[in-house]
């Protein structure tokens, strides 16, 4: 260390405290990075790597970014999941002795960004802290940009916690440094979170109240850990942070992260886009705050009947009173993001334009209140009365801030005339001075007789009198002092002009300084309104979401659902809201759904692509819609309140996602079976298809039996195992339904119509034909099917469930001699192919599969070199 220059020593001692962040070290107009930071940042940001003398001839790597454009570079690093510690000079270089003192003023991390491109206006930016306890994990979340905080306790395993964090798109996870190694590994390597450590859980006194009301020490500990991290990294008071809300997990319908993904609630399964999700469909919100609240509501459907019914009746009122609703939408369009604005105020980075928008938003509140009152509906009247439009604040901003204020708060033109006497005086001095100059110009023209004489101002020379060369002989040389010579003019100053210039410039300088001070005072004043603004933001967001539900329900001709306690589902002419929206609405075939305590399990058969999944999902989505308080896509709907929804998809369906194996399918099913209750909704889509036929069929059957006998959850089970349809005779509360398809001119036609009873056949070969498999292949498949069906009839065992002792159905009759011709020279398979054929792929790990493939390839290559008979005869 002693070998380095004092400045590099200072750098190193600061860097030692921020090892996991890029240290942006302020040197003049640049932020410089040194050593490893420089090597890495130059690559990540594609900027030039240089070096500088670090002391005693040691050259150290260095790269830098200009201070004025540093935001762009910081954003790039944060987007990639890195952290940036911003280190500034913290004393005036003029008074510094030795190296100017520097310190980190803020650590910017993915979970703590406050503005700019990294924030999606319609989504929260969550940072979470997790602490392990004996019987579960405390999970606290905060959105620093809005000040919202929540905490819950999860009695789940670590993987479930990770999935939960993933499902809220947490940008950064705070954990204690003694976290178990395997837990850290899962968090970082498998789920790819940005992880930060915090062992402190002391919070400054002024923030005590935001966690002190939490019921348990565990919850407080987790929340404090998060606050301690935020305070340590943000290095400011964080006055906008709101009280932690305890999220009672049993207060909301539970939808585990897998089911959320499968139901495409907030993004689509494959493309991970909002478009095509339920959120996309429902989002007719007009404010950013409403957009964020909508997402939170969809992720937390309610269980409380009264609360659901209240939302539904407001939606109904909004639907009935179109004009009032439009009036509300119009007012809302001009309401700015009050939550994020409150955050910016607390952070001290709000500018005059933000405050103008705040004023305009507040000025809309009285008409919004009136429109709500006009609806004459008790709960809306109450909401209207509870809304505080913060008139004092609106008035203050109206008097103080200039409509056309610039972005910068340091260049004046922010404060209106008449707001502050001192400022008015300075302005008068400047304005009078300017008027005096205009009259001086006039009198000088008269005195000299030079009509083109001008008095102008520039930053370098101040005020000057300009005379063209041809008129120079007319000036009074004694009074005019030469300042600058141009090609065809000369510029002069006179003593009286100089004197006035001093007065004007001093007044302007002072007025800019005063404006800045006044602005800071106003900002402090706005700070005192943060709690009211946050309450108002919440009230406005709720109105926005509910009007959005009304718009969607009206456009889609949804109906107000009726809630029942006996578990009955009765939907007439129901639709899948998103599938319907994505296609021409007339083409969507609506379907009825009926389930009750005598019809608990519906076994759905029908060809692939017939609409089985769509039908099942429309039941789940209708339930979610009801429980968030929206109407449902049907002519009429009666639904219970479900405590949980589970959606499981057979592995084969999800292979394209690249992550599903039969094991995952089974683990997910296990989770559903152990957590579901008789008040849950279970969708099992082709479960069991990820393994061999008999395995799969046996598992599917026993899963159905288990649910029927032990859980009693309302269950929709789709399957292509027609054999399972005989379960209807054995299980009292199970019924077969099928999605109808017919054959027309030898081609399958999907009717998408759901009817009672089992499907007559599977039409798999027709679907293969639609997918344009070779005609010869289709022909052969039809022959095999005919053979198979006749042998099955002969055995007379068609309509029995699978039992272990009779799993001998022969699906594939051997090829006849004539067919063998088609296969040309394949009487005997190549040994490599034989081996490939015999592999139990689902029992292998990907690595074992790779190794085996490698061995097979090597054996073929070897043969090629040796000129084996296989290579010669079967190229
Ligand atoms: P399955 O699960 O039987 O293989 P899906 O439910 O995935 O079939 O449906 C396949 C496609 O059929 C859907 O993507 C949709 O385009 C269409 N479809 C499904 N149900 C309907 C319906 N009720 N009306 C119109 N089209 C439908």
Tab-separated table of N, CA and C in Angstrom, residues 204-298:
chain	number	residue	atom	x	y	z
A	204	UNK	N	-32.147	3.497	11.828
A	204	UNK	CA	-32.110	4.794	12.488
A	204	UNK	C	-33.455	5.102	13.153
A	205	UNK	N	-33.373	5.913	14.192
A	205	UNK	CA	-34.567	6.125	15.004
A	205	UNK	C	-35.768	6.647	14.202
A	206	UNK	N	-35.503	7.566	13.253
A	206	UNK	CA	-36.654	8.147	12.549
A	206	UNK	C	-37.377	7.126	11.669
A	207	UNK	N	-36.767	5.934	11.497
A	207	UNK	CA	-37.457	4.911	10.696
A	207	UNK	C	-38.027	3.786	11.568
A	208	UNK	N	-37.825	3.876	12.885
A	208	UNK	CA	-38.311	2.815	13.770
A	208	UNK	C	-39.774	2.469	13.538
A	209	UNK	N	-40.574	3.540	13.368
A	209	UNK	CA	-42.020	3.307	13.335
A	209	UNK	C	-42.444	2.454	12.138
A	210	UNK	N	-41.625	2.366	11.100
A	210	UNK	CA	-42.118	1.601	9.942
A	210	UNK	C	-42.034	0.091	10.158
A	211	UNK	N	-41.251	-0.338	11.151
A	211	UNK	CA	-41.213	-1.789	11.400
A	211	UNK	C	-41.699	-2.150	12.801
A	212	UNK	N	-41.814	-1.146	13.693
A	212	UNK	CA	-42.044	-1.484	15.102
A	212	UNK	C	-43.406	-2.123	15.380
A	213	UNK	N	-44.375	-1.922	14.475
A	213	UNK	CA	-45.715	-2.475	14.748
A	213	UNK	C	-45.853	-3.934	14.283
A	214	UNK	N	-44.841	-4.467	13.667
A	214	UNK	CA	-44.959	-5.848	13.178
A	214	UNK	C	-45.075	-6.817	14.359
A	215	UNK	N	-45.941	-7.849	14.170
A	215	UNK	CA	-46.290	-8.700	15.312
A	215	UNK	C	-45.128	-9.474	15.910
A	216	UNK	N	-44.273	-10.022	15.047
A	216	UNK	CA	-43.292	-10.937	15.635
A	216	UNK	C	-41.876	-10.400	15.468
A	217	UNK	N	-41.011	-10.893	16.326
A	217	UNK	CA	-39.607	-10.470	16.255
A	217	UNK	C	-38.979	-10.890	14.938
A	218	UNK	N	-39.408	-12.076	14.462
A	218	UNK	CA	-38.848	-12.566	13.197
A	218	UNK	C	-39.141	-11.583	12.062
A	219	UNK	N	-40.412	-11.183	11.979
A	219	UNK	CA	-40.796	-10.276	10.893
A	219	UNK	C	-40.034	-8.960	11.008
A	220	UNK	N	-39.908	-8.482	12.253
A	220	UNK	CA	-39.181	-7.228	12.468
A	220	UNK	C	-37.726	-7.367	12.043
A	221	UNK	N	-37.166	-8.513	12.391
A	221	UNK	CA	-35.762	-8.754	12.070
A	221	UNK	C	-35.546	-8.687	10.549
A	222	UNK	N	-36.426	-9.368	9.822
A	222	UNK	CA	-36.285	-9.404	8.353
A	222	UNK	C	-36.464	-8.007	7.764
A	223	UNK	N	-37.474	-7.292	8.261
A	223	UNK	CA	-37.735	-5.947	7.730
A	223	UNK	C	-36.575	-5.012	8.085
A	224	UNK	N	-36.073	-5.122	9.308
A	224	UNK	CA	-34.969	-4.244	9.707
A	224	UNK	C	-33.713	-4.507	8.880
A	225	UNK	N	-33.500	-5.778	8.570
A	225	UNK	CA	-32.337	-6.123	7.752
A	225	UNK	C	-32.406	-5.388	6.409
A	226	UNK	N	-33.617	-5.316	5.859
A	226	UNK	CA	-33.797	-4.645	4.571
A	226	UNK	C	-33.559	-3.133	4.719
A	227	UNK	N	-34.145	-2.551	5.768
A	227	UNK	CA	-33.986	-1.101	5.957
A	227	UNK	C	-32.512	-0.766	6.214
A	228	UNK	N	-31.861	-1.600	7.029
A	228	UNK	CA	-30.452	-1.332	7.338
A	228	UNK	C	-29.634	-1.302	6.041
A	229	UNK	N	-29.939	-2.228	5.137
A	229	UNK	CA	-29.217	-2.263	3.860
A	229	UNK	C	-29.506	-0.998	3.044
A	230	UNK	N	-30.780	-0.612	3.004
A	230	UNK	CA	-31.143	0.565	2.209
A	230	UNK	C	-30.476	1.824	2.764
A	231	UNK	N	-30.484	1.958	4.087
A	231	UNK	CA	-29.881	3.145	4.689
A	231	UNK	C	-28.375	3.153	4.435
A	232	UNK	N	-27.757	1.968	4.601
A	232	UNK	CA	-26.303	1.883	4.430
A	232	UNK	C	-25.887	2.222	2.989
A	233	UNK	N	-26.685	1.785	2.030
A	233	UNK	CA	-26.269	2.006	0.644
A	233	UNK	C	-26.756	3.347	0.092
A	234	UNK	N	-27.930	3.796	0.511
A	234	UNK	CA	-28.474	5.015	-0.087
A	234	UNK	C	-28.005	6.277	0.638
A	235	UNK	N	-27.593	6.100	1.893
A	235	UNK	CA	-26.979	7.193	2.652
A	235	UNK	C	-27.852	8.450	2.686
A	236	UNK	N	-29.125	8.267	2.911
A	236	UNK	CA	-30.012	9.418	3.086
A	236	UNK	C	-31.187	9.002	3.955
A	237	UNK	N	-32.074	9.967	4.232
A	237	UNK	CA	-33.055	9.698	5.290
A	237	UNK	C	-34.190	8.761	4.877
A	238	UNK	N	-34.495	8.653	3.590
A	238	UNK	CA	-35.538	7.758	3.084
A	238	UNK	C	-36.902	8.008	3.743
A	239	UNK	N	-37.266	9.291	3.784
A	239	UNK	CA	-38.497	9.666	4.473
A	239	UNK	C	-39.772	9.137	3.830
A	240	UNK	N	-39.666	8.669	2.612
A	240	UNK	CA	-40.899	8.238	1.947
A	240	UNK	C	-41.227	6.772	2.225
A	241	UNK	N	-40.353	6.062	2.938
A	241	UNK	CA	-40.644	4.637	3.178
A	241	UNK	C	-41.895	4.509	4.050
A	242	UNK	N	-42.797	3.642	3.595
A	242	UNK	CA	-44.070	3.496	4.317
A	242	UNK	C	-43.997	2.350	5.318
A	243	UNK	N	-44.976	2.309	6.224
A	243	UNK	CA	-44.993	1.227	7.224
A	243	UNK	C	-45.045	-0.125	6.526
A	244	UNK	N	-44.331	-1.098	7.082
A	244	UNK	CA	-44.364	-2.444	6.510
A	244	UNK	C	-45.759	-3.028	6.687
A	245	UNK	N	-46.266	-3.553	5.585
A	245	UNK	CA	-47.569	-4.201	5.659
A	245	UNK	C	-47.327	-5.682	5.852
A	246	UNK	N	-47.989	-6.260	6.836
A	246	UNK	CA	-47.818	-7.699	7.024
A	246	UNK	C	-48.759	-8.426	6.065
A	247	UNK	N	-48.203	-9.255	5.222
A	247	UNK	CA	-49.039	-9.981	4.275
A	247	UNK	C	-49.349	-11.355	4.869
A	248	UNK	N	-50.559	-11.490	5.308
A	248	UNK	CA	-51.002	-12.769	5.879
A	248	UNK	C	-51.232	-13.693	4.691
A	249	UNK	N	-50.382	-14.705	4.526
A	249	UNK	CA	-50.483	-15.498	3.292
A	249	UNK	C	-51.843	-16.177	3.170
A	250	UNK	N	-52.509	-16.379	4.322
A	250	UNK	CA	-53.808	-17.047	4.224
A	250	UNK	C	-54.938	-16.072	3.872
A	251	UNK	N	-54.598	-14.788	3.713
A	251	UNK	CA	-55.653	-13.819	3.388
A	251	UNK	C	-55.911	-13.750	1.885
A	252	UNK	N	-55.043	-14.357	1.115
A	252	UNK	CA	-55.194	-14.290	-0.341
A	252	UNK	C	-55.281	-15.692	-0.935
A	253	UNK	N	-55.891	-15.766	-2.108
A	253	UNK	CA	-55.899	-17.036	-2.816
A	253	UNK	C	-54.442	-17.376	-3.118
A	254	UNK	N	-54.075	-18.626	-2.833
A	254	UNK	CA	-52.689	-18.973	-3.055
A	254	UNK	C	-52.528	-19.557	-4.460
A	255	UNK	N	-51.669	-18.947	-5.218
A	255	UNK	CA	-51.370	-19.503	-6.541
A	255	UNK	C	-49.856	-19.644	-6.574
A	256	UNK	N	-49.379	-20.862	-6.526
A	256	UNK	CA	-47.931	-21.040	-6.460
A	256	UNK	C	-47.293	-20.557	-7.763
A	257	UNK	N	-46.004	-20.215	-7.718
A	257	UNK	CA	-45.369	-19.613	-8.894
A	257	UNK	C	-45.530	-20.440	-10.174
A	258	UNK	N	-45.501	-21.778	-10.053
A	258	UNK	CA	-45.684	-22.606	-11.251
A	258	UNK	C	-47.047	-22.404	-11.878
A	259	UNK	N	-48.046	-22.372	-11.022
A	259	UNK	CA	-49.409	-22.198	-11.539
A	259	UNK	C	-49.574	-20.810	-12.130
A	260	UNK	N	-48.951	-19.821	-11.470
A	260	UNK	CA	-49.025	-18.458	-11.991
A	260	UNK	C	-48.476	-18.416	-13.412
A	261	UNK	N	-47.356	-19.125	-13.586
A	261	UNK	CA	-46.739	-19.133	-14.920
A	261	UNK	C	-47.642	-19.853	-15.908
A	262	UNK	N	-48.132	-21.042	-15.476
A	262	UNK	CA	-48.961	-21.829	-16.383
A	262	UNK	C	-50.245	-21.116	-16.785
A	263	UNK	N	-50.783	-20.348	-15.867
A	263	UNK	CA	-52.037	-19.642	-16.184
A	263	UNK	C	-51.772	-18.329	-16.913
A	264	UNK	N	-50.515	-18.005	-17.073
A	264	UNK	CA	-50.094	-16.792	-17.784
A	264	UNK	C	-50.798	-15.572	-17.196
A	265	UNK	N	-50.670	-15.426	-15.882
A	265	UNK	CA	-51.372	-14.330	-15.213
A	265	UNK	C	-50.743	-12.979	-15.541
A	266	UNK	N	-49.422	-12.887	-15.440
A	266	UNK	CA	-48.819	-11.570	-15.699
A	266	UNK	C	-47.864	-11.572	-16.885
A	267	UNK	N	-47.481	-12.760	-17.345
A	267	UNK	CA	-46.690	-12.827	-18.582
A	267	UNK	C	-46.905	-14.174	-19.239
A	268	UNK	N	-46.576	-14.255	-20.523
A	268	UNK	CA	-46.820	-15.512	-21.226
A	268	UNK	C	-45.730	-16.521	-20.880
A	269	UNK	N	-46.105	-17.795	-21.029
A	269	UNK	CA	-45.227	-18.877	-20.598
A	269	UNK	C	-43.934	-18.919	-21.404
A	270	UNK	N	-44.064	-18.860	-22.705
A	270	UNK	CA	-42.874	-19.041	-23.534
A	270	UNK	C	-42.109	-17.741	-23.751
A	271	UNK	N	-42.821	-16.705	-24.201
A	271	UNK	CA	-42.094	-15.472	-24.545
A	271	UNK	C	-41.850	-14.536	-23.368
A	272	UNK	N	-42.474	-14.831	-22.253
A	272	UNK	CA	-42.342	-13.980	-21.057
A	272	UNK	C	-42.715	-12.529	-21.352
A	273	UNK	N	-43.791	-12.384	-22.126
A	273	UNK	CA	-44.233	-11.023	-22.455
A	273	UNK	C	-45.537	-10.720	-21.753
A	274	UNK	N	-45.786	-9.417	-21.561
A	274	UNK	CA	-47.058	-9.041	-20.943
A	274	UNK	C	-48.200	-9.316	-21.932
A	275	UNK	N	-47.940	-9.017	-23.211
A	275	UNK	CA	-48.995	-9.227	-24.215
A	275	UNK	C	-49.378	-10.708	-24.268
A	276	UNK	N	-50.667	-10.969	-24.127
A	276	UNK	CA	-51.113	-12.351	-24.143
A	276	UNK	C	-51.386	-12.872	-22.738
A	277	UNK	N	-51.087	-12.057	-21.729
A	277	UNK	CA	-51.342	-12.496	-20.348
A	277	UNK	C	-52.655	-11.896	-19.857
A	278	UNK	N	-53.112	-12.380	-18.694
A	278	UNK	CA	-54.338	-11.831	-18.120
A	278	UNK	C	-54.144	-10.351	-17.771
A	279	UNK	N	-52.935	-10.033	-17.277
A	279	UNK	CA	-52.627	-8.639	-16.926
A	279	UNK	C	-52.807	-7.732	-18.146
A	280	UNK	N	-52.309	-8.197	-19.268
A	280	UNK	CA	-52.413	-7.416	-20.511
A	280	UNK	C	-53.881	-7.163	-20.854
A	281	UNK	N	-54.688	-8.244	-20.721
A	281	UNK	CA	-56.099	-8.128	-21.061
A	281	UNK	C	-56.809	-7.118	-20.162
A	282	UNK	N	-56.457	-7.160	-18.864
A	282	UNK	CA	-57.196	-6.338	-17.902
A	282	UNK	C	-56.684	-4.909	-17.810
A	283	UNK	N	-55.542	-4.652	-18.426
A	283	UNK	CA	-54.926	-3.352	-18.208
A	283	UNK	C	-55.506	-2.246	-19.084
A	284	UNK	N	-56.574	-1.665	-18.584
A	284	UNK	CA	-57.109	-0.455	-19.229
A	284	UNK	C	-56.954	0.679	-18.220
A	285	UNK	N	-55.930	0.565	-17.382
A	285	UNK	CA	-55.689	1.615	-16.399
A	285	UNK	C	-55.105	2.821	-17.129
A	286	UNK	N	-55.326	3.996	-16.541
A	286	UNK	CA	-54.774	5.177	-17.198
A	286	UNK	C	-53.619	5.798	-16.424
A	287	UNK	N	-53.395	5.370	-15.196
A	287	UNK	CA	-52.237	5.907	-14.472
A	287	UNK	C	-51.224	4.791	-14.258
A	288	UNK	N	-49.961	5.202	-14.102
A	288	UNK	CA	-48.920	4.214	-13.851
A	288	UNK	C	-49.177	3.522	-12.508
A	289	UNK	N	-49.658	4.307	-11.527
A	289	UNK	CA	-49.915	3.726	-10.200
A	289	UNK	C	-50.992	2.648	-10.290
A	290	UNK	N	-52.028	2.929	-11.095
A	290	UNK	CA	-53.105	1.961	-11.271
A	290	UNK	C	-52.554	0.701	-11.929
A	291	UNK	N	-51.674	0.889	-12.915
A	291	UNK	CA	-51.072	-0.256	-13.605
A	291	UNK	C	-50.337	-1.152	-12.623
A	292	UNK	N	-49.595	-0.534	-11.708
A	292	UNK	CA	-48.845	-1.347	-10.736
A	292	UNK	C	-49.785	-2.041	-9.758
A	293	UNK	N	-50.839	-1.319	-9.354
A	293	UNK	CA	-51.756	-1.948	-8.403
A	293	UNK	C	-52.492	-3.123	-9.050
A	294	UNK	N	-52.848	-2.961	-10.319
A	294	UNK	CA	-53.532	-4.052	-11.024
A	294	UNK	C	-52.687	-5.321	-10.966
A	295	UNK	N	-51.387	-5.165	-11.205
A	295	UNK	CA	-50.497	-6.327	-11.193
A	295	UNK	C	-50.499	-6.963	-9.796
A	296	UNK	N	-50.443	-6.121	-8.785
A	296	UNK	CA	-50.454	-6.660	-7.416
A	296	UNK	C	-51.768	-7.384	-7.118
A	297	UNK	N	-52.875	-6.840	-7.603
A	297	UNK	CA	-54.165	-7.483	-7.349
A	297	UNK	C	-54.238	-8.844	-8.040
A	298	UNK	N	-53.743	-8.890	-9.275
A	298	UNK	CA	-53.819	-10.162	-10.000
A	298	UNK	C	-52.971	-11.219	-9.293
